[in-house]
C-alpha positions as a printed Julia matrix, in Angstrom:
217×3 Matrix{Float64}:
  95.61   91.88  101.14
  95.93   88.13  102.25
  97.56   85.33  104.06
  98.11   81.64  103.09
 100.08   78.86  104.88
 102.26   75.86  103.69
 103.24   73.27  106.09
 106.59   71.59  106.17
 104.79   67.92  107.38
 102.83   67.29  110.4
 105.21   66.46  112.89
 104.77   67.11  116.31
 103.53   64.6   119.32
 100.29   64.29  121.44
 100.46   64.61  125.27
  99.68   67.46  128.01
 102.59   69.7   126.85
 103.15   68.85  122.73
 105.91   70.46  121.26
 105.59   73.8   120.02
 105.76   74.2   116.07
 108.31   76.13  114.4
 106.6    78.67  112.5
 108.33   80.99  109.95
 106.57   84.24  109.1
 107.23   85.17  105.19
 105.99   88.99  105.14
 105.81   90.66  101.89
 107.55   94.03  102.05
 107.09   94.86   98.22
 106.26   98.55   97.11
 102.6    97.51   96.73
 102.19   96.99  100.46
 102.0   100.82  100.39
  98.5   100.59   98.42
  95.48  101.31  100.23
  93.34   98.34  101.44
  90.26  100.09  100.12
  91.09  102.85   97.38
  87.41  103.97   97.68
  88.21  105.18  101.15
  87.64  109.03  101.29
  90.63  109.37  103.24
  92.67  107.87  100.43
  93.69  110.23   97.78
  92.99  108.8    94.22
  96.15  106.88   93.24
  98.11  107.04   96.29
 100.6   104.63   97.03
 104.47  103.65   97.19
 105.73  106.79   95.34
 107.03  109.36   98.18
 105.3   112.11   96.28
 102.15  110.18   96.29
 102.15  108.32   99.64
  99.16  107.63  101.44
  98.25  109.61  104.33
  98.32  107.89  107.73
  94.58  108.05  108.03
  94.44  105.58  104.83
  94.86  102.42  105.78
  97.36  100.57  103.48
  98.15   97.18  103.3
 101.5    97.42  105.33
  99.71   99.23  108.08
  97.14   96.72  108.32
  99.21   93.68  108.4
 101.24   95.45  110.98
  98.2    95.9   113.22
  97.12   92.3   112.99
 100.41   91.12  113.46
 101.45   92.97  116.18
  98.32   92.17  118.03
  99.22   88.41  117.69
 102.61   88.43  118.22
 102.11   90.23  121.68
  99.22   88.34  122.75
 100.03   84.65  121.38
 103.72   84.91  120.84
 104.39   82.05  122.96
 102.47   79.47  121.33
 105.3    78.64  118.55
 108.85   79.17  117.83
 108.58   82.1   115.28
 111.11   83.25  112.97
 110.84   86.13  110.22
 111.77   86.12  106.76
 111.2    89.33  104.46
 110.94   89.82  100.77
 112.2    91.04   98.83
 115.82   91.3    99.65
 115.72   95.07   98.36
 119.29   95.69   99.69
 120.44   93.45   96.78
 117.89   94.05   94.14
 114.16   94.72   93.61
 113.41   91.17   92.95
 115.97   89.41   95.2
 114.45   86.27   97.24
 113.88   87.13  100.9
 115.93   86.56  103.46
 115.59   85.47  107.03
 116.08   88.43  109.66
 115.21   86.23  112.5
 116.16   82.43  112.6
 113.39   80.17  114.48
 114.75   79.32  118.15
 115.27   75.88  117.8
 116.72   75.27  121.3
 113.67   76.11  123.83
 110.01   75.68  124.35
 110.02   77.88  127.04
 106.98   80.31  126.86
 108.85   83.41  128.34
 111.74   82.96  125.65
 109.54   82.2   122.96
 107.31   85.72  123.85
 110.67   87.55  123.74
 111.53   86.24  120.46
 108.02   87.33  119.16
 108.31   90.67  120.51
 111.56   91.25  118.71
 110.24   89.86  115.65
 107.23   92.28  116.03
 109.6    95.21  116.41
 111.08   94.22  113.18
 107.79   93.96  111.55
 106.68   97.31  112.89
 109.57   99.56  111.76
 109.24   97.97  108.12
 108.88  101.25  105.79
 110.28  103.43  108.72
 113.27  105.62  108.92
 115.98  103.17  110.28
 113.85  100.04  109.64
 113.71   97.73  106.73
 112.44   99.32  103.16
 109.03   98.4   101.87
 110.03   98.55   98.27
 110.32   96.33   95.38
 108.88   93.25   93.68
 106.85   90.29   94.86
 109.57   87.25   94.27
 107.37   84.93   96.04
 108.36   81.51   94.52
 112.06   81.99   95.04
 111.6    83.04   98.41
 109.58   79.84   99.58
 111.84   77.87   97.5
 115.05   79.07   99.63
 112.84   77.88  102.89
 112.83   74.24  101.8
 116.43   73.62  103.18
 115.95   76.21  106.43
 117.55   74.36  109.19
 114.58   75.54  111.35
 112.07   74.06  109.57
 113.57   70.51  109.58
 112.34   69.25  112.87
 111.04   65.67  112.75
 109.68   65.87  116.58
 107.24   68.67  115.75
 105.09   70.53  113.1
 107.1    72.89  110.84
 104.92   75.36  109.4
 105.21   78.74  106.84
 103.0    81.53  107.23
 103.16   83.89  104.01
 101.81   87.32  104.49
 101.25   88.99  101.34
  99.19   91.1    98.98
  99.23   88.57   96.05
 100.23   88.74   92.77
 103.99   87.31   92.69
 106.02   88.36   89.94
 109.99   88.48   89.03
 110.09   85.61   87.44
 112.47   85.95   84.29
 112.12   82.89   82.44
 108.46   83.81   81.57
 107.6    85.22   77.93
 106.19   89.06   77.94
 104.24   88.06   75.14
 102.35   85.07   76.54
 102.1    85.91   80.18
  99.43   87.21   82.51
 100.98   90.92   83.09
 100.52   92.16   86.82
  97.82   94.61   86.6
  98.71   97.96   85.99
 102.67   97.0    84.88
 104.17   96.77   81.39
 105.19   93.31   80.76
 106.9    94.36   77.5
 109.0    96.64   79.12
 110.1    94.1    81.6
 108.97   90.37   81.8
 109.57   90.63   85.65
 106.07   91.96   85.52
 104.88   88.78   84.4
 102.24   87.06   86.96
 104.38   84.42   88.42
 101.27   82.13   89.58
 102.37   78.73   88.74
 106.3    78.71   90.16
 104.62   80.24   93.41
 101.76   77.7    93.75
 104.1    75.1    92.91
 106.71   76.08   96.05
 103.7    76.04   98.38
 103.04   72.75   97.36
 106.45   71.69   97.95
 106.66   73.08  101.29
 103.1    71.17  101.99
 104.61   68.21  101.06
 107.86   67.92  102.96
 107.91   65.07  105.64
C-alpha cells in the first residue's frame, strides 16, 4: 500500500489562528485492497484476496484493514486540524471502473475544532464500514486518473484564503483507461490486458492528474 498527496495551491495566511486547510481524502476501495500487506505472513493463506471464496482471514492484515487502522487513529486524534472531505473510488454502484464520488463534502462554513472533529468522526465511520455488510463495497478497478481529474472543480477545494489539499490513499497500480492499447501498454501484474485493455497500467494519466492538482492556484 501507499499514499501520495497533491496540493491545489498554497493558500492560507500566517497568524495565531491560521485558516484550517481543506483536505479531500481520496480512498481506494478497489478489489485489490483485500490482498495481504505481506503475502509471506504465515497467517495469510496462499492466494487469499478479493474473492469471497478465498478471502483472507481476520488474522491476516490486508491493505484495507491497515488503511482503516491508520486513518481511524489519525481522524479520531487529529480530526480538528483540517476541514476534511471523503471521496472513494471506484464508484462501483455504477461500474467497476467508474470514477470516484464524494461521499462527504468538505465543510467550508466553519473552522470550529469541535465541528471539524465531528465531521472527521463521521468520515471515519464511513471508512471503517468499507467492505462490511451495509457499508460501501470494496471491489472493482482503480480509476485513479479520472477520480483526481473530477476534483479539479470540486467546490471544497477552490478556497483562496487557505491551503487546498488532496490526500490519495491507494495501493497503487491505477488502471481503467480504455484509451490504452493492450498490445503496447504495461499490464497490471496478474491481469490479462488482451482480454481487456482496462487492465493496462494507467501511470501517465494518473501522474498528470496529480501534477494538475498540485499546480492549481
